[in-house]
């Protein structure tokens, strides 16, 4: 896993150079948003179950997916879906804190599309639910932190698509 600091240092080290202006600007912007990121992570952690529930209500409930024949039908599959959304929210929060998406590649997206395809889990509906979490989260943490979280919700969405 990488974060905004190691990403910038590694790329300078590869070139055998001190940090140039653009690398330093990246660090400055990361440090200046530190407080914002920590506050957002605290709010998300305290409201995680509610965020998932509201996102499911907005995107999946009362659709064919929750009816007989749908992939969320049966308590076991419904619970698996909620659990997956919980993973996406938690890992998006880690990535937002780190300011870097690499943890998503390593721990979430690796092999996920193949797993979903082999189990018939609909990717389009999953992406809709992730986008609903993005909206619900932004309304809770405010526009600046919401935009930052949005980067990682979108990263998961495009990694799945
Ligand atoms: C931390 C990293 C991580 C991820 C991301 C993860 C995902 C994940 N989701 C799974 C299943 C599943 N995922 C879903 C999800 C959904 N079905 C829908 O219709 C909805 C659209 C959607 C929810 C948004 C469902 C229903 C299953 C069970 C499918 C089945 O067994 O038939 C499975 C198969 C094994 C299992 O059932 O536990 C994995 C590995 N596991 C991990 O360890």
Tab-separated table of C-alpha atoms and ligand atoms in Angstrom:
chain	number	residue	atom	x	y	z
A	1	UNK	CA	0.000	0.000	0.000
A	2	UNK	CA	1.110	3.526	-0.828
A	3	UNK	CA	0.052	6.940	0.400
A	4	UNK	CA	0.395	10.460	-0.999
A	5	UNK	CA	3.776	10.896	0.703
A	6	UNK	CA	5.427	7.623	-0.314
A	7	UNK	CA	4.048	8.015	-3.852
A	8	UNK	CA	5.811	11.350	-4.267
A	9	UNK	CA	9.020	10.204	-2.557
A	10	UNK	CA	9.220	6.974	-4.558
A	11	UNK	CA	8.874	8.785	-7.841
A	12	UNK	CA	11.572	11.312	-6.877
A	13	UNK	CA	13.838	8.504	-5.666
A	14	UNK	CA	13.504	6.648	-8.973
A	15	UNK	CA	14.927	9.758	-10.637
A	16	UNK	CA	17.581	10.217	-7.923
A	17	UNK	CA	16.336	13.750	-7.255
A	18	UNK	CA	15.047	15.881	-4.424
A	19	UNK	CA	11.357	16.683	-4.603
A	20	UNK	CA	10.662	19.158	-7.399
A	21	UNK	CA	8.059	21.931	-7.263
A	22	UNK	CA	5.230	19.798	-8.540
A	23	UNK	CA	6.027	17.033	-6.037
A	24	UNK	CA	6.170	19.577	-3.213
A	25	UNK	CA	2.872	21.094	-4.329
A	26	UNK	CA	1.255	17.666	-4.132
A	27	UNK	CA	2.543	17.236	-0.593
A	28	UNK	CA	1.420	20.721	0.407
A	29	UNK	CA	-2.095	20.087	-0.797
A	30	UNK	CA	-2.165	16.713	0.992
A	31	UNK	CA	-0.961	18.204	4.285
A	32	UNK	CA	-3.346	21.130	4.058
A	33	UNK	CA	-6.309	18.726	3.769
A	34	UNK	CA	-5.182	16.466	6.639
A	35	UNK	CA	-7.655	17.823	9.138
A	36	UNK	CA	-10.475	17.550	6.601
A	37	UNK	CA	-9.634	13.911	5.868
A	38	UNK	CA	-9.480	12.886	9.514
A	39	UNK	CA	-12.751	14.642	10.307
A	40	UNK	CA	-14.474	12.969	7.351
A	41	UNK	CA	-13.160	9.536	8.360
A	42	UNK	CA	-14.505	10.038	11.888
A	43	UNK	CA	-17.956	11.002	10.605
A	44	UNK	CA	-18.061	8.116	8.141
A	45	UNK	CA	-17.033	5.584	10.797
A	46	UNK	CA	-19.768	6.811	13.129
A	47	UNK	CA	-22.419	6.574	10.385
A	48	UNK	CA	-21.235	3.653	8.250
A	49	UNK	CA	-24.286	1.421	8.723
A	50	UNK	CA	-26.662	4.322	8.005
A	51	UNK	CA	-24.741	5.306	4.861
A	52	UNK	CA	-24.976	1.769	3.468
A	53	UNK	CA	-28.646	1.465	4.394
A	54	UNK	CA	-29.609	4.747	2.752
A	55	UNK	CA	-27.593	3.960	-0.369
A	56	UNK	CA	-29.331	0.592	-0.702
A	57	UNK	CA	-32.723	2.271	-0.260
A	58	UNK	CA	-31.839	4.786	-2.984
A	59	UNK	CA	-30.448	2.333	-5.505
A	60	UNK	CA	-31.446	-1.306	-5.037
A	61	UNK	CA	-34.550	-1.765	-2.883
A	62	UNK	CA	-37.793	-2.574	-4.695
A	63	UNK	CA	-35.958	-3.368	-7.908
A	64	UNK	CA	-35.931	-6.772	-9.623
A	65	UNK	CA	-32.635	-7.470	-7.867
A	66	UNK	CA	-34.335	-7.959	-4.478
A	67	UNK	CA	-37.200	-10.074	-5.920
A	68	UNK	CA	-37.155	-13.845	-6.552
A	69	UNK	CA	-34.598	-14.570	-9.245
A	70	UNK	CA	-32.616	-11.411	-8.414
A	71	UNK	CA	-29.058	-11.629	-7.140
A	72	UNK	CA	-29.923	-10.041	-3.766
A	73	UNK	CA	-32.873	-12.352	-3.192
A	74	UNK	CA	-32.540	-14.570	-0.091
A	75	UNK	CA	-31.240	-13.313	3.197
A	76	UNK	CA	-27.814	-14.783	2.593
A	77	UNK	CA	-27.277	-12.942	-0.670
A	78	UNK	CA	-28.827	-9.744	0.654
A	79	UNK	CA	-26.394	-9.861	3.572
A	80	UNK	CA	-23.453	-10.566	1.222
A	81	UNK	CA	-24.355	-7.469	-0.798
A	82	UNK	CA	-24.583	-5.246	2.295
A	83	UNK	CA	-21.257	-6.636	3.473
A	84	UNK	CA	-19.659	-5.837	0.095
A	85	UNK	CA	-20.924	-2.239	0.269
A	86	UNK	CA	-19.530	-1.991	3.771
A	87	UNK	CA	-16.125	-3.107	2.402
A	88	UNK	CA	-16.263	-0.473	-0.344
A	89	UNK	CA	-17.091	2.265	2.126
A	90	UNK	CA	-14.378	1.245	4.583
A	91	UNK	CA	-11.661	0.832	1.958
A	92	UNK	CA	-12.636	4.071	0.185
A	93	UNK	CA	-12.221	5.774	3.567
A	94	UNK	CA	-8.748	4.239	4.023
A	95	UNK	CA	-7.748	5.376	0.520
A	96	UNK	CA	-9.100	8.885	1.194
A	97	UNK	CA	-7.014	9.067	4.392
A	98	UNK	CA	-3.938	7.849	2.515
A	99	UNK	CA	-4.628	10.151	-0.435
A	100	UNK	CA	-3.800	7.237	-2.720
A	101	UNK	CA	-5.869	4.474	-4.374
A	102	UNK	CA	-3.287	1.660	-4.278
A	103	UNK	CA	-4.932	-0.048	-1.288
A	104	UNK	CA	-8.052	-0.467	-3.430
A	105	UNK	CA	-6.144	-2.324	-6.139
A	106	UNK	CA	-4.427	-4.557	-3.638
A	107	UNK	CA	-7.213	-5.435	-1.238
A	108	UNK	CA	-10.509	-4.843	-3.018
A	109	UNK	CA	-10.340	-4.907	-6.812
A	110	UNK	CA	-7.845	-7.712	-7.272
A	111	UNK	CA	-9.877	-10.562	-8.842
A	112	UNK	CA	-13.199	-8.983	-7.872
A	113	UNK	CA	-14.679	-8.635	-11.346
A	114	UNK	CA	-13.966	-12.291	-12.063
A	115	UNK	CA	-15.595	-13.316	-8.759
A	116	UNK	CA	-18.674	-11.221	-9.500
A	117	UNK	CA	-18.957	-12.581	-13.029
A	118	UNK	CA	-18.660	-16.177	-11.911
A	119	UNK	CA	-21.361	-15.695	-9.234
A	120	UNK	CA	-23.677	-13.663	-11.473
A	121	UNK	CA	-23.414	-10.577	-9.239
A	122	UNK	CA	-24.575	-7.680	-11.451
A	123	UNK	CA	-21.767	-5.148	-11.851
A	124	UNK	CA	-24.014	-2.344	-13.130
A	125	UNK	CA	-26.275	-2.471	-10.072
A	126	UNK	CA	-23.239	-2.651	-7.792
A	127	UNK	CA	-21.803	0.477	-9.393
A	128	UNK	CA	-25.177	2.217	-8.924
A	129	UNK	CA	-25.093	1.357	-5.230
A	130	UNK	CA	-21.500	2.651	-4.936
A	131	UNK	CA	-22.541	5.888	-6.650
A	132	UNK	CA	-25.470	6.176	-4.231
A	133	UNK	CA	-22.988	5.789	-1.322
A	134	UNK	CA	-20.944	8.576	-2.881
A	135	UNK	CA	-23.978	10.916	-2.794
A	136	UNK	CA	-25.052	9.920	0.702
A	137	UNK	CA	-21.496	10.306	2.022
A	138	UNK	CA	-21.061	13.735	0.417
A	139	UNK	CA	-24.291	14.984	1.983
A	140	UNK	CA	-22.956	13.868	5.343
A	141	UNK	CA	-19.338	15.094	5.244
A	142	UNK	CA	-19.834	18.205	3.109
A	143	UNK	CA	-18.718	19.094	-0.429
A	144	UNK	CA	-14.926	19.216	0.028
A	145	UNK	CA	-14.503	15.916	1.834
A	146	UNK	CA	-17.314	14.501	-0.301
A	147	UNK	CA	-15.359	15.306	-3.441
A	148	UNK	CA	-12.263	13.628	-2.004
A	149	UNK	CA	-14.233	10.471	-1.096
A	150	UNK	CA	-15.818	10.595	-4.549
A	151	UNK	CA	-12.418	10.023	-6.142
A	152	UNK	CA	-12.170	6.613	-4.460
A	153	UNK	CA	-15.803	5.578	-4.947
A	154	UNK	CA	-15.264	6.331	-8.637
A	155	UNK	CA	-11.998	4.391	-8.611
A	156	UNK	CA	-13.816	1.292	-7.308
A	157	UNK	CA	-16.647	1.818	-9.809
A	158	UNK	CA	-14.309	1.979	-12.808
A	159	UNK	CA	-12.216	-0.912	-11.484
A	160	UNK	CA	-15.349	-3.054	-11.466
A	161	UNK	CA	-16.675	-1.926	-14.858
B	1	LIG	C1	-12.508	-6.772	1.156
B	1	LIG	C2	-12.484	-7.275	-0.206
B	1	LIG	C3	-13.623	-8.224	-0.557
B	1	LIG	C4	-14.642	-8.006	-1.442
B	1	LIG	C5	-14.888	-6.761	-2.217
B	1	LIG	C6	-15.430	-9.204	-1.508
B	1	LIG	C7	-16.524	-9.404	-2.348
B	1	LIG	C8	-17.276	-10.608	-2.557
B	1	LIG	N1	-18.625	-10.610	-2.752
B	1	LIG	C9	-19.054	-11.880	-2.908
B	1	LIG	C10	-20.387	-12.318	-3.079
B	1	LIG	C11	-21.569	-11.554	-3.263
B	1	LIG	N2	-21.668	-10.228	-3.506
B	1	LIG	C12	-22.984	-9.870	-3.677
B	1	LIG	C13	-23.351	-8.485	-3.949
B	1	LIG	C14	-24.428	-7.953	-4.653
B	1	LIG	N3	-25.430	-8.618	-5.288
B	1	LIG	C15	-26.304	-7.737	-5.865
B	1	LIG	O1	-27.266	-8.043	-6.575
B	1	LIG	C16	-25.963	-6.345	-5.524
B	1	LIG	C17	-26.025	-5.440	-6.716
B	1	LIG	C18	-24.596	-6.490	-4.890
B	1	LIG	C19	-24.393	-5.596	-3.642
B	1	LIG	C20	-24.222	-4.159	-4.012
B	1	LIG	C21	-23.772	-11.028	-3.497
B	1	LIG	C22	-25.284	-11.150	-3.535
B	1	LIG	C23	-22.879	-12.099	-3.246
B	1	LIG	C24	-23.222	-13.563	-3.020
B	1	LIG	C25	-23.413	-14.236	-4.353
B	1	LIG	C26	-23.707	-15.697	-4.216
B	1	LIG	O2	-23.035	-16.394	-3.420
B	1	LIG	O3	-24.604	-16.152	-4.920
B	1	LIG	C27	-17.926	-12.754	-2.846
B	1	LIG	C28	-17.960	-14.255	-2.983
B	1	LIG	C29	-17.734	-14.968	-1.670
B	1	LIG	C30	-18.780	-14.625	-0.653
B	1	LIG	O4	-19.997	-14.814	-0.914
B	1	LIG	O5	-18.385	-14.127	0.396
B	1	LIG	C31	-16.815	-11.957	-2.654
B	1	LIG	C32	-15.380	-12.434	-2.572
B	1	LIG	N4	-14.887	-10.105	-0.631
B	1	LIG	C33	-13.785	-9.553	-0.050
B	1	LIG	O6	-13.050	-10.106	0.814
